[in-house]
């Protein structure tokens, strides 16, 4: 391309400064004839070739696309594009990219941290230590019960649900540790699972054997309600269930019922609804840690997603297929 393509930052005011490091935003302005469009309606213009979108951007349906007859590329600085883009986007051969891969990294890091902390029973040990004001520091009898029966991460069994983009990153991060890793994913072969450092098992076996279960499946019709009360109840005493994926995959009422028994712990970054009502029992259960949908990119991590969009633009301007491309065929198995 010899001329700078006309491009629009179609996202809420203030979001570009959060998503892009200053140098990356400046690079975009140098490479593109770039303007901002913070409105709730889609931009309009015959010469707009590139849209750069993010959280809160206007939805692109057939009517919006009619206002953008020259649109060739959409560069999304966030993860899922399903709510943003109507099928007509792909029908018109518009190239779409997403920063889902960049957003997978902090989620995987968050999951890794909690897997290791859960294996060490850190939340429960900290609670016992705090409640005693330190008087049980060296008292082994204070750390009794199923939670502390098998403390430590040596040869601990960790179950990963789904070899999704995030699931695969978690598996890679687990590789240096002395863990026995199980994987449940109907689309992965035994050999593929082994290459990822895991043993493939069915979902029921994963729950029955795992000391820690981390959920990374996409929210699809086939996965909603997949984690049932019965599966959760089958976890070994003292096991921890971690959800950084989507709440609809889990029978939340069943989860509450199982957690009320006190045999297990849960780390829940997502719930239905978000946030929970003030009187919801999950707030009160001592064996539950709730975080505010915090696993995904926050603060400085947003710049990684913005950088991925910059790299995709650079690829297109150089005549290459852009990194992070999303095709219509991929949507059926994507979050």
mmCIF file of C-alpha atoms in Angstrom:
data_model
loop_
_atom_site.group_PDB
_atom_site.id
_atom_site.type_symbol
_atom_site.label_atom_id
_atom_site.label_comp_id
_atom_site.label_asym_id
_atom_site.label_seq_id
_atom_site.Cartn_x
_atom_site.Cartn_y
_atom_site.Cartn_z
ATOM 1 C CA UNK A 1 0.000 0.000 0.000
ATOM 2 C CA UNK A 2 1.482 3.315 -1.043
ATOM 3 C CA UNK A 3 -1.071 5.595 0.630
ATOM 4 C CA UNK A 4 -2.051 5.513 4.235
ATOM 5 C CA UNK A 5 -5.382 3.661 4.499
ATOM 6 C CA UNK A 6 -8.244 5.530 6.079
ATOM 7 C CA UNK A 7 -8.847 4.000 9.503
ATOM 8 C CA UNK A 8 -11.145 4.699 12.448
ATOM 9 C CA UNK A 9 -10.730 3.933 16.128
ATOM 10 C CA UNK A 10 -14.362 2.937 16.714
ATOM 11 C CA UNK A 11 -14.329 2.542 20.479
ATOM 12 C CA UNK A 12 -15.439 4.508 23.543
ATOM 13 C CA UNK A 13 -13.606 7.674 24.514
ATOM 14 C CA UNK A 14 -10.565 6.966 26.667
ATOM 15 C CA UNK A 15 -10.279 3.316 25.645
ATOM 16 C CA UNK A 16 -7.547 3.828 23.000
ATOM 17 C CA UNK A 17 -5.264 5.377 25.635
ATOM 18 C CA UNK A 18 -5.859 2.334 27.870
ATOM 19 C CA UNK A 19 -5.437 -0.276 25.135
ATOM 20 C CA UNK A 20 -2.323 1.098 23.423
ATOM 21 C CA UNK A 21 1.039 2.023 24.853
ATOM 22 C CA UNK A 22 1.859 5.603 23.798
ATOM 23 C CA UNK A 23 4.448 4.472 21.270
ATOM 24 C CA UNK A 24 2.073 1.971 19.687
ATOM 25 C CA UNK A 25 -0.712 4.519 19.332
ATOM 26 C CA UNK A 26 1.749 6.940 17.740
ATOM 27 C CA UNK A 27 2.878 4.199 15.347
ATOM 28 C CA UNK A 28 -0.731 3.628 14.295
ATOM 29 C CA UNK A 29 -1.144 7.313 13.530
ATOM 30 C CA UNK A 30 1.994 7.262 11.399
ATOM 31 C CA UNK A 31 0.944 4.191 9.443
ATOM 32 C CA UNK A 32 -2.733 5.063 8.993
ATOM 33 C CA UNK A 33 -4.916 8.060 8.273
ATOM 34 C CA UNK A 34 -6.418 7.481 11.692
ATOM 35 C CA UNK A 35 -9.323 9.265 13.354
ATOM 36 C CA UNK A 36 -11.335 8.519 16.474
ATOM 37 C CA UNK A 37 -15.046 7.743 16.530
ATOM 38 C CA UNK A 38 -16.206 7.346 20.149
ATOM 39 C CA UNK A 39 -19.933 7.433 19.357
ATOM 40 C CA UNK A 40 -22.479 4.703 20.011
ATOM 41 C CA UNK A 41 -23.389 4.544 16.323
ATOM 42 C CA UNK A 42 -21.039 2.943 13.788
ATOM 43 C CA UNK A 43 -18.898 5.347 11.756
ATOM 44 C CA UNK A 44 -19.809 6.186 8.191
ATOM 45 C CA UNK A 45 -17.613 6.819 5.168
ATOM 46 C CA UNK A 46 -17.014 5.386 1.729
ATOM 47 C CA UNK A 47 -13.238 5.543 2.151
ATOM 48 C CA UNK A 48 -12.899 3.880 5.551
ATOM 49 C CA UNK A 49 -10.865 0.711 4.985
ATOM 50 C CA UNK A 50 -9.849 -0.275 8.534
ATOM 51 C CA UNK A 51 -11.839 -0.316 11.777
ATOM 52 C CA UNK A 52 -10.044 -0.752 15.079
ATOM 53 C CA UNK A 53 -12.510 -1.889 17.718
ATOM 54 C CA UNK A 54 -12.591 -2.863 21.376
ATOM 55 C CA UNK A 55 -14.898 -3.286 24.344
ATOM 56 C CA UNK A 56 -18.037 -1.202 23.866
ATOM 57 C CA UNK A 57 -17.586 -0.637 20.126
ATOM 58 C CA UNK A 58 -20.746 -0.321 17.980
ATOM 59 C CA UNK A 59 -22.020 -3.609 16.576
ATOM 60 C CA UNK A 60 -21.333 -4.150 12.901
ATOM 61 C CA UNK A 61 -24.458 -5.579 11.267
ATOM 62 C CA UNK A 62 -25.712 -5.326 7.700
ATOM 63 C CA UNK A 63 -27.015 -1.771 8.191
ATOM 64 C CA UNK A 64 -23.703 -0.632 9.687
ATOM 65 C CA UNK A 65 -21.752 -2.259 6.864
ATOM 66 C CA UNK A 66 -23.875 -0.417 4.310
ATOM 67 C CA UNK A 67 -22.451 2.776 5.827
ATOM 68 C CA UNK A 68 -18.936 1.409 5.255
ATOM 69 C CA UNK A 69 -18.809 0.141 1.659
ATOM 70 C CA UNK A 70 -15.012 0.336 1.505
ATOM 71 C CA UNK A 71 -14.358 -1.580 4.717
ATOM 72 C CA UNK A 72 -11.796 -4.365 4.239
ATOM 73 C CA UNK A 73 -10.448 -5.097 7.746
ATOM 74 C CA UNK A 74 -11.618 -5.102 11.373
ATOM 75 C CA UNK A 75 -8.869 -5.227 14.013
ATOM 76 C CA UNK A 76 -10.401 -6.084 17.395
ATOM 77 C CA UNK A 77 -8.278 -5.208 20.416
ATOM 78 C CA UNK A 78 -10.245 -7.503 22.742
ATOM 79 C CA UNK A 79 -11.090 -11.202 22.730
ATOM 80 C CA UNK A 80 -14.390 -12.556 21.443
ATOM 81 C CA UNK A 81 -15.845 -10.956 18.314
ATOM 82 C CA UNK A 82 -19.188 -12.772 18.391
ATOM 83 C CA UNK A 83 -21.189 -9.981 20.004
ATOM 84 C CA UNK A 84 -19.538 -7.308 17.881
ATOM 85 C CA UNK A 85 -19.721 -8.725 14.368
ATOM 86 C CA UNK A 86 -22.751 -10.025 12.489
ATOM 87 C CA UNK A 87 -22.356 -12.869 9.941
ATOM 88 C CA UNK A 88 -22.523 -10.320 7.122
ATOM 89 C CA UNK A 89 -18.991 -9.232 8.008
ATOM 90 C CA UNK A 90 -17.609 -12.537 6.758
ATOM 91 C CA UNK A 91 -20.160 -12.709 3.922
ATOM 92 C CA UNK A 92 -18.558 -9.537 2.563
ATOM 93 C CA UNK A 93 -15.036 -11.021 2.812
ATOM 94 C CA UNK A 94 -13.930 -8.530 5.447
ATOM 95 C CA UNK A 95 -10.776 -9.726 7.217
ATOM 96 C CA UNK A 96 -11.163 -9.890 10.996
ATOM 97 C CA UNK A 97 -8.501 -10.151 13.675
ATOM 98 C CA UNK A 98 -8.809 -10.534 17.425
ATOM 99 C CA UNK A 99 -6.467 -10.088 20.371
ATOM 100 C CA UNK A 100 -7.838 -13.212 22.077
ATOM 101 C CA UNK A 101 -4.403 -14.816 21.969
ATOM 102 C CA UNK A 102 -2.899 -11.861 23.830
ATOM 103 C CA UNK A 103 -5.700 -11.945 26.401
ATOM 104 C CA UNK A 104 -5.108 -15.656 26.955
ATOM 105 C CA UNK A 105 -1.738 -15.038 28.600
ATOM 106 C CA UNK A 106 -2.893 -13.235 31.783
ATOM 107 C CA UNK A 107 -5.785 -15.686 32.206
ATOM 108 C CA UNK A 108 -3.338 -18.589 32.006
ATOM 109 C CA UNK A 109 -0.984 -16.865 34.451
ATOM 110 C CA UNK A 110 -3.884 -16.267 36.850
ATOM 111 C CA UNK A 111 -4.919 -19.922 36.613
ATOM 112 C CA UNK A 112 -1.351 -21.125 37.146
ATOM 113 C CA UNK A 113 -0.989 -18.977 40.242
ATOM 114 C CA UNK A 114 -4.176 -20.305 41.791
ATOM 115 C CA UNK A 115 -3.406 -23.917 40.843
ATOM 116 C CA UNK A 116 -0.110 -23.730 42.728
ATOM 117 C CA UNK A 117 -1.570 -21.792 45.665
ATOM 118 C CA UNK A 118 -4.480 -24.229 45.909
ATOM 119 C CA UNK A 119 -2.063 -27.168 45.895
ATOM 120 C CA UNK A 120 -0.244 -25.563 48.814
ATOM 121 C CA UNK A 121 -3.612 -24.857 50.564
ATOM 122 C CA UNK A 122 -2.555 -21.227 50.899
ATOM 123 C CA UNK A 123 -6.046 -19.652 51.206
ATOM 124 C CA UNK A 124 -7.014 -22.056 54.017
ATOM 125 C CA UNK A 125 -3.671 -21.887 55.800
ATOM 126 C CA UNK A 126 -3.795 -18.094 55.692
ATOM 127 C CA UNK A 127 -7.326 -18.109 57.127
ATOM 128 C CA UNK A 128 -6.334 -20.387 60.028
ATOM 129 C CA UNK A 129 -3.232 -18.312 60.718
ATOM 130 C CA UNK A 130 -5.158 -15.011 60.639
ATOM 131 C CA UNK A 131 -8.016 -16.216 62.809
ATOM 132 C CA UNK A 132 -5.572 -17.447 65.479
ATOM 133 C CA UNK A 133 -3.522 -14.251 65.294
ATOM 134 C CA UNK A 134 -0.444 -16.376 64.797
ATOM 135 C CA UNK A 135 -0.803 -18.599 67.854
ATOM 136 C CA UNK A 136 -0.927 -21.747 65.679
ATOM 137 C CA UNK A 137 2.197 -20.866 63.704
ATOM 138 C CA UNK A 138 4.023 -24.089 64.634
ATOM 139 C CA UNK A 139 1.041 -26.229 65.662
ATOM 140 C CA UNK A 140 0.537 -29.051 63.144
ATOM 141 C CA UNK A 141 -2.782 -29.995 64.747
ATOM 142 C CA UNK A 142 -4.236 -26.632 63.681
ATOM 143 C CA UNK A 143 -3.845 -27.566 60.044
ATOM 144 C CA UNK A 144 -6.031 -30.650 60.027
ATOM 145 C CA UNK A 145 -8.944 -31.829 57.942
ATOM 146 C CA UNK A 146 -9.308 -32.770 54.269
ATOM 147 C CA UNK A 147 -7.902 -29.491 52.962
ATOM 148 C CA UNK A 148 -4.541 -30.053 54.641
ATOM 149 C CA UNK A 149 -4.390 -33.832 54.323
ATOM 150 C CA UNK A 150 -2.232 -33.706 51.192
ATOM 151 C CA UNK A 151 -0.586 -30.285 51.069
ATOM 152 C CA UNK A 152 2.017 -29.568 48.415
ATOM 153 C CA UNK A 153 2.462 -29.655 44.663
ATOM 154 C CA UNK A 154 4.745 -32.661 44.259
ATOM 155 C CA UNK A 155 2.864 -35.217 42.129
ATOM 156 C CA UNK A 156 -0.405 -33.408 42.753
ATOM 157 C CA UNK A 157 -3.076 -34.241 40.163
ATOM 158 C CA UNK A 158 -4.271 -31.234 38.178
ATOM 159 C CA UNK A 159 -7.198 -31.525 35.780
ATOM 160 C CA UNK A 160 -7.514 -29.111 32.845
ATOM 161 C CA UNK A 161 -10.868 -28.915 31.090
ATOM 162 C CA UNK A 162 -10.402 -28.019 27.391
ATOM 163 C CA UNK A 163 -7.319 -27.560 25.286
ATOM 164 C CA UNK A 164 -8.568 -24.137 24.244
ATOM 165 C CA UNK A 165 -6.136 -21.329 23.550
ATOM 166 C CA UNK A 166 -6.052 -20.548 27.265
ATOM 167 C CA UNK A 167 -6.073 -24.212 28.256
ATOM 168 C CA UNK A 168 -3.030 -24.883 26.099
ATOM 169 C CA UNK A 169 -1.193 -21.961 27.651
ATOM 170 C CA UNK A 170 -1.985 -23.278 31.120
ATOM 171 C CA UNK A 171 -0.668 -26.691 30.122
ATOM 172 C CA UNK A 172 2.552 -25.105 28.871
ATOM 173 C CA UNK A 173 2.965 -23.118 32.094
ATOM 174 C CA UNK A 174 2.439 -26.265 34.179
ATOM 175 C CA UNK A 175 5.184 -28.155 32.338
ATOM 176 C CA UNK A 176 8.132 -27.215 34.640
ATOM 177 C CA UNK A 177 6.369 -28.457 37.775
ATOM 178 C CA UNK A 178 6.254 -31.982 39.222
ATOM 179 C CA UNK A 179 2.537 -32.416 38.611
ATOM 180 C CA UNK A 180 0.410 -35.170 37.097
ATOM 181 C CA UNK A 181 -1.790 -33.381 34.566
ATOM 182 C CA UNK A 182 -5.066 -34.707 33.179
ATOM 183 C CA UNK A 183 -6.876 -33.201 30.193
ATOM 184 C CA UNK A 184 -10.485 -33.591 29.119
ATOM 185 C CA UNK A 185 -11.293 -32.392 25.612
ATOM 186 C CA UNK A 186 -13.317 -34.367 23.034
ATOM 187 C CA UNK A 187 -11.406 -32.789 20.153
ATOM 188 C CA UNK A 188 -7.954 -33.865 21.362
ATOM 189 C CA UNK A 189 -6.430 -37.292 20.774
ATOM 190 C CA UNK A 190 -4.432 -39.253 23.317
ATOM 191 C CA UNK A 191 -1.258 -38.431 21.374
ATOM 192 C CA UNK A 192 -2.108 -34.728 21.184
ATOM 193 C CA UNK A 193 -2.740 -34.644 24.932
ATOM 194 C CA UNK A 194 0.592 -36.344 25.584
ATOM 195 C CA UNK A 195 2.341 -33.772 23.407
ATOM 196 C CA UNK A 196 0.750 -31.101 25.604
ATOM 197 C CA UNK A 197 2.140 -32.783 28.708
ATOM 198 C CA UNK A 198 -1.126 -34.336 29.863
ATOM 199 C CA UNK A 199 -3.031 -37.605 29.945
ATOM 200 C CA UNK A 200 -6.382 -37.541 28.161
ATOM 201 C CA UNK A 201 -9.334 -38.714 30.260
ATOM 202 C CA UNK A 202 -13.094 -38.396 30.199
ATOM 203 C CA UNK A 203 -14.630 -35.603 32.252
ATOM 204 C CA UNK A 204 -15.930 -37.919 34.985
ATOM 205 C CA UNK A 205 -12.498 -39.433 35.526
ATOM 206 C CA UNK A 206 -10.876 -35.995 35.582
ATOM 207 C CA UNK A 207 -13.123 -34.849 38.434
ATOM 208 C CA UNK A 208 -12.804 -38.102 40.359
ATOM 209 C CA UNK A 209 -8.982 -38.018 40.292
ATOM 210 C CA UNK A 210 -7.994 -34.344 40.399
ATOM 211 C CA UNK A 211 -6.810 -32.390 43.419
ATOM 212 C CA UNK A 212 -7.280 -29.174 41.440
ATOM 213 C CA UNK A 213 -9.574 -28.677 38.433
ATOM 214 C CA UNK A 214 -9.199 -25.607 36.212
ATOM 215 C CA UNK A 215 -11.942 -24.845 33.670
ATOM 216 C CA UNK A 216 -11.003 -23.364 30.277
ATOM 217 C CA UNK A 217 -13.795 -24.459 27.941
ATOM 218 C CA UNK A 218 -15.597 -21.952 25.690
ATOM 219 C CA UNK A 219 -19.224 -21.011 26.328
ATOM 220 C CA UNK A 220 -21.049 -22.920 23.602
ATOM 221 C CA UNK A 221 -24.456 -24.643 23.488
ATOM 222 C CA UNK A 222 -22.688 -27.987 23.928
ATOM 223 C CA UNK A 223 -20.763 -26.855 27.026
ATOM 224 C CA UNK A 224 -23.455 -24.982 28.995
ATOM 225 C CA UNK A 225 -24.156 -26.764 32.245
ATOM 226 C CA UNK A 226 -21.405 -29.277 31.445
ATOM 227 C CA UNK A 227 -19.924 -29.093 34.952
ATOM 228 C CA UNK A 228 -22.737 -30.638 36.947
ATOM 229 C CA UNK A 229 -23.375 -30.954 40.645
ATOM 230 C CA UNK A 230 -22.592 -34.663 40.396
ATOM 231 C CA UNK A 231 -19.188 -34.019 38.845
ATOM 232 C CA UNK A 232 -18.341 -31.397 41.457
ATOM 233 C CA UNK A 233 -19.411 -33.698 44.279
ATOM 234 C CA UNK A 234 -17.124 -36.417 42.920
ATOM 235 C CA UNK A 235 -13.998 -34.349 43.536
ATOM 236 C CA UNK A 236 -11.703 -35.822 46.195
ATOM 237 C CA UNK A 237 -11.983 -34.300 49.656
ATOM 238 C CA UNK A 238 -9.914 -31.130 49.888
ATOM 239 C CA UNK A 239 -9.919 -30.530 46.094
ATOM 240 C CA UNK A 240 -10.224 -27.085 44.524
ATOM 241 C CA UNK A 241 -12.338 -26.051 41.534
ATOM 242 C CA UNK A 242 -11.168 -22.980 39.571
ATOM 243 C CA UNK A 243 -13.332 -21.170 37.007
ATOM 244 C CA UNK A 244 -11.745 -18.440 34.891
ATOM 245 C CA UNK A 245 -13.851 -19.339 31.840
ATOM 246 C CA UNK A 246 -17.592 -18.630 31.704
ATOM 247 C CA UNK A 247 -20.198 -19.136 34.449
ATOM 248 C CA UNK A 248 -22.787 -20.769 32.171
ATOM 249 C CA UNK A 249 -20.579 -23.861 31.819
ATOM 250 C CA UNK A 250 -21.119 -24.639 35.517
ATOM 251 C CA UNK A 251 -24.333 -25.572 37.344
ATOM 252 C CA UNK A 252 -23.938 -22.734 39.834
ATOM 253 C CA UNK A 253 -26.749 -23.876 42.141
ATOM 254 C CA UNK A 254 -25.161 -27.319 42.203
ATOM 255 C CA UNK A 255 -21.777 -25.761 42.915
ATOM 256 C CA UNK A 256 -23.209 -23.838 45.870
ATOM 257 C CA UNK A 257 -24.795 -26.992 47.253
ATOM 258 C CA UNK A 258 -21.519 -28.922 47.009
ATOM 259 C CA UNK A 259 -19.482 -26.107 48.534
ATOM 260 C CA UNK A 260 -21.872 -25.831 51.478
ATOM 261 C CA UNK A 261 -20.768 -29.336 52.451
ATOM 262 C CA UNK A 262 -17.329 -27.869 53.185
ATOM 263 C CA UNK A 263 -15.272 -30.648 51.565
ATOM 264 C CA UNK A 264 -13.969 -28.543 48.671
ATOM 265 C CA UNK A 265 -12.747 -25.065 47.801
ATOM 266 C CA UNK A 266 -13.597 -22.917 44.792
ATOM 267 C CA UNK A 267 -11.813 -20.016 43.138
ATOM 268 C CA UNK A 268 -14.438 -18.232 41.042
ATOM 269 C CA UNK A 269 -13.494 -15.367 38.750
ATOM 270 C CA UNK A 270 -16.886 -15.548 36.987
ATOM 271 C CA UNK A 271 -20.407 -15.974 38.337
ATOM 272 C CA UNK A 272 -24.040 -15.619 37.289
ATOM 273 C CA UNK A 273 -24.840 -12.774 37.542
ATOM 274 C CA UNK A 274 -21.798 -10.521 37.745
ATOM 275 C CA UNK A 275 -21.609 -9.225 40.381
ATOM 276 C CA UNK A 276 -23.604 -11.544 42.601
ATOM 277 C CA UNK A 277 -26.450 -10.113 44.719
ATOM 278 C CA UNK A 278 -25.300 -8.965 48.140
ATOM 279 C CA UNK A 279 -27.197 -11.798 49.850
ATOM 280 C CA UNK A 280 -25.864 -14.603 47.645
ATOM 281 C CA UNK A 281 -24.464 -17.511 49.692
ATOM 282 C CA UNK A 282 -21.175 -17.577 47.764
ATOM 283 C CA UNK A 283 -20.173 -14.341 49.512
ATOM 284 C CA UNK A 284 -20.367 -16.035 52.910
ATOM 285 C CA UNK A 285 -18.836 -19.441 52.306
ATOM 286 C CA UNK A 286 -15.331 -19.523 53.838
ATOM 287 C CA UNK A 287 -14.133 -22.067 51.281
ATOM 288 C CA UNK A 288 -14.867 -19.764 48.324
ATOM 289 C CA UNK A 289 -12.614 -17.078 46.875
ATOM 290 C CA UNK A 290 -14.413 -14.635 44.576
ATOM 291 C CA UNK A 291 -12.518 -12.312 42.235
ATOM 292 C CA UNK A 292 -14.099 -9.594 40.030
ATOM 293 C CA UNK A 293 -13.599 -11.118 36.546
ATOM 294 C CA UNK A 294 -9.954 -10.265 37.137
ATOM 295 C CA UNK A 295 -8.114 -13.013 35.257
ATOM 296 C CA UNK A 296 -8.247 -11.298 31.862
ATOM 297 C CA UNK A 297 -6.074 -8.375 30.842
ATOM 298 C CA UNK A 298 -5.886 -5.521 33.346
ATOM 299 C CA UNK A 299 -3.836 -2.326 33.411
ATOM 300 C CA UNK A 300 -0.504 -2.789 31.662
ATOM 301 C CA UNK A 301 -1.691 -6.119 30.256
ATOM 302 C CA UNK A 302 -4.114 -4.237 28.004
ATOM 303 C CA UNK A 303 -1.118 -2.961 26.072
ATOM 304 C CA UNK A 304 -0.349 -6.520 24.985
ATOM 305 C CA UNK A 305 -3.752 -6.709 23.286
ATOM 306 C CA UNK A 306 -3.280 -3.311 21.707
ATOM 307 C CA UNK A 307 0.144 -4.389 20.496
ATOM 308 C CA UNK A 308 -1.355 -7.452 18.849
ATOM 309 C CA UNK A 309 -3.713 -5.209 16.874
ATOM 310 C CA UNK A 310 -0.776 -3.011 15.853
ATOM 311 C CA UNK A 311 1.111 -6.093 14.677
ATOM 312 C CA UNK A 312 -1.921 -7.246 12.684
ATOM 313 C CA UNK A 313 -2.149 -3.846 10.976
ATOM 314 C CA UNK A 314 1.576 -4.021 10.230
ATOM 315 C CA UNK A 315 1.114 -7.459 8.673
ATOM 316 C CA UNK A 316 -1.660 -6.226 6.388
ATOM 317 C CA UNK A 317 0.289 -3.156 5.293
ATOM 318 C CA UNK A 318 3.217 -5.455 4.435
ATOM 319 C CA UNK A 319 0.999 -7.753 2.380
ATOM 320 C CA UNK A 320 0.984 -10.614 4.899
ATOM 321 C CA UNK A 321 -1.916 -12.498 6.451
ATOM 322 C CA UNK A 322 -2.486 -10.824 9.804
ATOM 323 C CA UNK A 323 -1.793 -12.568 13.077
ATOM 324 C CA UNK A 324 -4.866 -13.272 15.155
ATOM 325 C CA UNK A 325 -7.124 -13.713 12.120
ATOM 326 C CA UNK A 326 -10.617 -15.015 12.884
ATOM 327 C CA UNK A 327 -12.462 -16.873 10.150
ATOM 328 C CA UNK A 328 -16.144 -17.771 10.044
ATOM 329 C CA UNK A 329 -15.221 -21.451 10.291
ATOM 330 C CA UNK A 330 -13.580 -20.820 13.666
ATOM 331 C CA UNK A 331 -16.680 -19.324 15.296
ATOM 332 C CA UNK A 332 -18.369 -22.639 16.100
ATOM 333 C CA UNK A 333 -15.698 -23.579 18.653
ATOM 334 C CA UNK A 334 -14.705 -20.113 19.861
ATOM 335 C CA UNK A 335 -15.927 -18.269 22.922
#
